[in-house]
CSV table of C-alpha atoms in Angstrom, one decimal:
chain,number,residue,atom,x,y,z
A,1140,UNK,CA,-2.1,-12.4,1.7
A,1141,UNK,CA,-2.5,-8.6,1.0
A,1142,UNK,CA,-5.8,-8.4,3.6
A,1143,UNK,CA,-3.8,-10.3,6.2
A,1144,UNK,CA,-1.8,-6.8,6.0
A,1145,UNK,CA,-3.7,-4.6,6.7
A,1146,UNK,CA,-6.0,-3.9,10.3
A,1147,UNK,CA,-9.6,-2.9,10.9
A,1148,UNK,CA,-10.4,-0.4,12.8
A,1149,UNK,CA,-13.3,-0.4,15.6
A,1150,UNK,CA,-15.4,1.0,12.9
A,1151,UNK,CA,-14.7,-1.2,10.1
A,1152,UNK,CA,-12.3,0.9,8.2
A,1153,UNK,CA,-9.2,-0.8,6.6
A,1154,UNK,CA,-6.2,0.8,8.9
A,1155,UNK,CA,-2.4,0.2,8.5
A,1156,UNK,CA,-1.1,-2.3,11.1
A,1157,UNK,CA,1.9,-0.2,11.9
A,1158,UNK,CA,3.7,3.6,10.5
A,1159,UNK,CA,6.6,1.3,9.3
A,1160,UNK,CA,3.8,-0.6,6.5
A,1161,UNK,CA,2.6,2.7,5.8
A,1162,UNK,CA,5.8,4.5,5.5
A,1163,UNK,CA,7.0,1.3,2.7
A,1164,UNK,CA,3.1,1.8,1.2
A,1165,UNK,CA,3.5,5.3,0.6
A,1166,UNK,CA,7.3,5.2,-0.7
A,1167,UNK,CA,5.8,2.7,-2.9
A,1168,UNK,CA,3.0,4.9,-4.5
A,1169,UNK,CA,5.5,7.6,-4.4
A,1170,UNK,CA,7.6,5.9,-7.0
A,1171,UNK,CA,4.7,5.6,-9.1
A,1172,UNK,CA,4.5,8.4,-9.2
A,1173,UNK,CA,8.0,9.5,-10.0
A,1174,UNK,CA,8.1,8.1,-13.3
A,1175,UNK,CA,4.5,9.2,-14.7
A,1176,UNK,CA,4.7,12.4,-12.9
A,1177,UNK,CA,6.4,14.3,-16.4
A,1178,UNK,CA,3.4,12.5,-18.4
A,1179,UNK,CA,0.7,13.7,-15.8
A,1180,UNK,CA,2.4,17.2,-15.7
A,1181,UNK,CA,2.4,17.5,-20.0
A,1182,UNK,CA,-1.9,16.2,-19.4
A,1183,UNK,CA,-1.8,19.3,-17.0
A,1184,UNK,CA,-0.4,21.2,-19.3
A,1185,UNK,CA,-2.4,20.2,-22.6
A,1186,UNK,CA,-5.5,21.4,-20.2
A,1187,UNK,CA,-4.2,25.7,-20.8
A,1188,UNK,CA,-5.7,27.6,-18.2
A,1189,UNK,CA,-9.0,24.9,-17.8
A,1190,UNK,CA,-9.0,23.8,-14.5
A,1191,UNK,CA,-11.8,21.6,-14.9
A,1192,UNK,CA,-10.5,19.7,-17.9
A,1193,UNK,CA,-7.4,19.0,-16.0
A,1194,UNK,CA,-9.1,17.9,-13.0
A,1195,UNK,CA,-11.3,15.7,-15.1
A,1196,UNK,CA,-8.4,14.4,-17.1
A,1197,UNK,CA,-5.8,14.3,-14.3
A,1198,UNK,CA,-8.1,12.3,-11.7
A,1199,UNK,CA,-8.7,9.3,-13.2
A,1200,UNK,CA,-5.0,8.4,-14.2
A,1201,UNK,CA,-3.9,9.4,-10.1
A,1202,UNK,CA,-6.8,6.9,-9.3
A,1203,UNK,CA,-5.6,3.9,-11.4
A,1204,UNK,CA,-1.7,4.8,-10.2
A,1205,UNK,CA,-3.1,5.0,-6.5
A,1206,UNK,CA,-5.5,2.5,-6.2
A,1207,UNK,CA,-2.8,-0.3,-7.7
A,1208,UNK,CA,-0.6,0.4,-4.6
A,1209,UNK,CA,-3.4,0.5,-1.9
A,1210,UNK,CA,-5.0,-2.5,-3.5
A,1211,UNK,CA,-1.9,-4.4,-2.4
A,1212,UNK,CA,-2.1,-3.3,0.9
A,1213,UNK,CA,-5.8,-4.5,1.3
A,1214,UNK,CA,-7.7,-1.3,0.6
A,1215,UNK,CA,-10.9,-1.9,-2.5
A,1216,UNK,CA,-9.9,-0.8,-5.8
A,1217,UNK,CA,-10.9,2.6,-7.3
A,1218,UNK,CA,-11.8,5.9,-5.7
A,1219,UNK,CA,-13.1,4.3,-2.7
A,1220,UNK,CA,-10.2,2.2,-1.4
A,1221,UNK,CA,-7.9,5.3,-2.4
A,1222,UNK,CA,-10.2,7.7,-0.2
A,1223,UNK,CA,-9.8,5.0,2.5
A,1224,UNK,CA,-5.9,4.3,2.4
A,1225,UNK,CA,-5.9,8.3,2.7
A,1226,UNK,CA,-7.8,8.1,5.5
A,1227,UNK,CA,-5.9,5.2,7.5
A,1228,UNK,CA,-2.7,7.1,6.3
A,1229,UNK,CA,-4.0,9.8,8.1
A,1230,UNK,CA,-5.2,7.8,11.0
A,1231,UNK,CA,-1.4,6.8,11.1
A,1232,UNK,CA,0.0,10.1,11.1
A,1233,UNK,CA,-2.2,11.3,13.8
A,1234,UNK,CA,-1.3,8.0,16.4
A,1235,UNK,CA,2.3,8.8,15.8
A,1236,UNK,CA,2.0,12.0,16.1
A,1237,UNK,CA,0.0,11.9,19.3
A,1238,UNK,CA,2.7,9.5,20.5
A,1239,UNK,CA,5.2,11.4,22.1
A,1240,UNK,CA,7.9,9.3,20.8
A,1241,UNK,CA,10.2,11.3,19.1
A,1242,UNK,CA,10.9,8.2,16.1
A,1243,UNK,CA,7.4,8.0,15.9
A,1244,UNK,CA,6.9,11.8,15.7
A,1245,UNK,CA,9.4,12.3,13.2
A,1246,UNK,CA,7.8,9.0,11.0
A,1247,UNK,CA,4.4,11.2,11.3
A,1248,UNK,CA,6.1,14.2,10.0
A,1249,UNK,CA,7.8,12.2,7.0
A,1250,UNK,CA,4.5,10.4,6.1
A,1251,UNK,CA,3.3,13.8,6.0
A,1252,UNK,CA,5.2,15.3,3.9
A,1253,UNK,CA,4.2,12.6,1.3
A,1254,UNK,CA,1.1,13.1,1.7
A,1255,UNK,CA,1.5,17.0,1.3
A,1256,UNK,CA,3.3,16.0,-2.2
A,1257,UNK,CA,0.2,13.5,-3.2
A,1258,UNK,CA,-2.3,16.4,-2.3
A,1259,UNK,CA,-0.1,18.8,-4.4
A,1260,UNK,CA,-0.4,16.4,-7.1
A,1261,UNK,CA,-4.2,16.3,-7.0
A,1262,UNK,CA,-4.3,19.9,-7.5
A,1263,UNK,CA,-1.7,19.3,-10.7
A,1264,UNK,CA,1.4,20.6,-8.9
A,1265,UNK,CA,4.1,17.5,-9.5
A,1266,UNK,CA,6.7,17.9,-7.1
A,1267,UNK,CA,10.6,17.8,-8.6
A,1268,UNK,CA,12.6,14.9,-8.5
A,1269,UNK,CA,15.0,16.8,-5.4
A,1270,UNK,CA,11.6,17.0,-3.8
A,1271,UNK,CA,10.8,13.2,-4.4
A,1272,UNK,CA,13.8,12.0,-3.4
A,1273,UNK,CA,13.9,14.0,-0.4
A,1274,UNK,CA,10.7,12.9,0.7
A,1275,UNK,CA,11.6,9.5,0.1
A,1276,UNK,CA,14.8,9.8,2.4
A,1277,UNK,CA,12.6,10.7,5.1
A,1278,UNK,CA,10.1,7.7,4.6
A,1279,UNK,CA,12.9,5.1,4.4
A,1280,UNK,CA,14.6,6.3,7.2
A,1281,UNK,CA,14.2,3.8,10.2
């Protein structure tokens, strides 16, 4: 079961169990986004020089592809669990970051770089499909 997946922090918040379920959770939102990221980019594009109405149109179509994926891994649907499977991916980044394990270390440093792309996208900058697929060399690297 998807909840059995996923740990709870000390303060209740939905946390990965380990950086090698959130590296597979993130290469699987990745490829989401992969194949709508040409339809997202053309929404962008519709929106001319109106940030607003891209924000407002672009947001709700990342939430549904997001919140799909982190649903899976035990995270609530909509805006919420997406703001909380950011923040346990985060959480994730920092422990292996902090770990002085140089794997670990360079797991934190791929997981980061997806998230850089995801936070680019927000902001309706799609990333190219070299980009993608070199972030997800990094996140399914052992």
């Amino acid at each position: 079961q998807a909840l059995d997946r996923v740990s709870m922090s000390a303060g209740g918040m939905k946390q990965f169990s380990s950086v090698a379920e959130a590296k597979g959770a993130l290469l699987k939102v990745i490829d989401e986004l992969a194949v709508k990221k040409d339809d997202l980019a053309k929404l962008v594009e519709s929106c001319g020089d109106n940030t607003a109405e891209a924000v407002n149109k672009l947001m709700p179509e990342l939430q549904q592809l997001l919140s799909g994926e982190l649903k899976a891994y035990g995270f609530p649907p909509g805006a919420q669990g997406i703001m909380f499977g950011f923040m346990a991916f985060r959480s994730i980044i920092a422990q292996a970051s902090a770990s002085g394990d140089p794997v670990q270390m360079a797991d934190a440093r791929a997981l980061q770089a997806g998230m850089d792309m995801f936070q680019q996208a927000l902001a309706g900058t799609f990333p190219s499909n070299d980009k993608i697929k070199e972030v997800k060399l990094l996140l399914a690297a052992a």
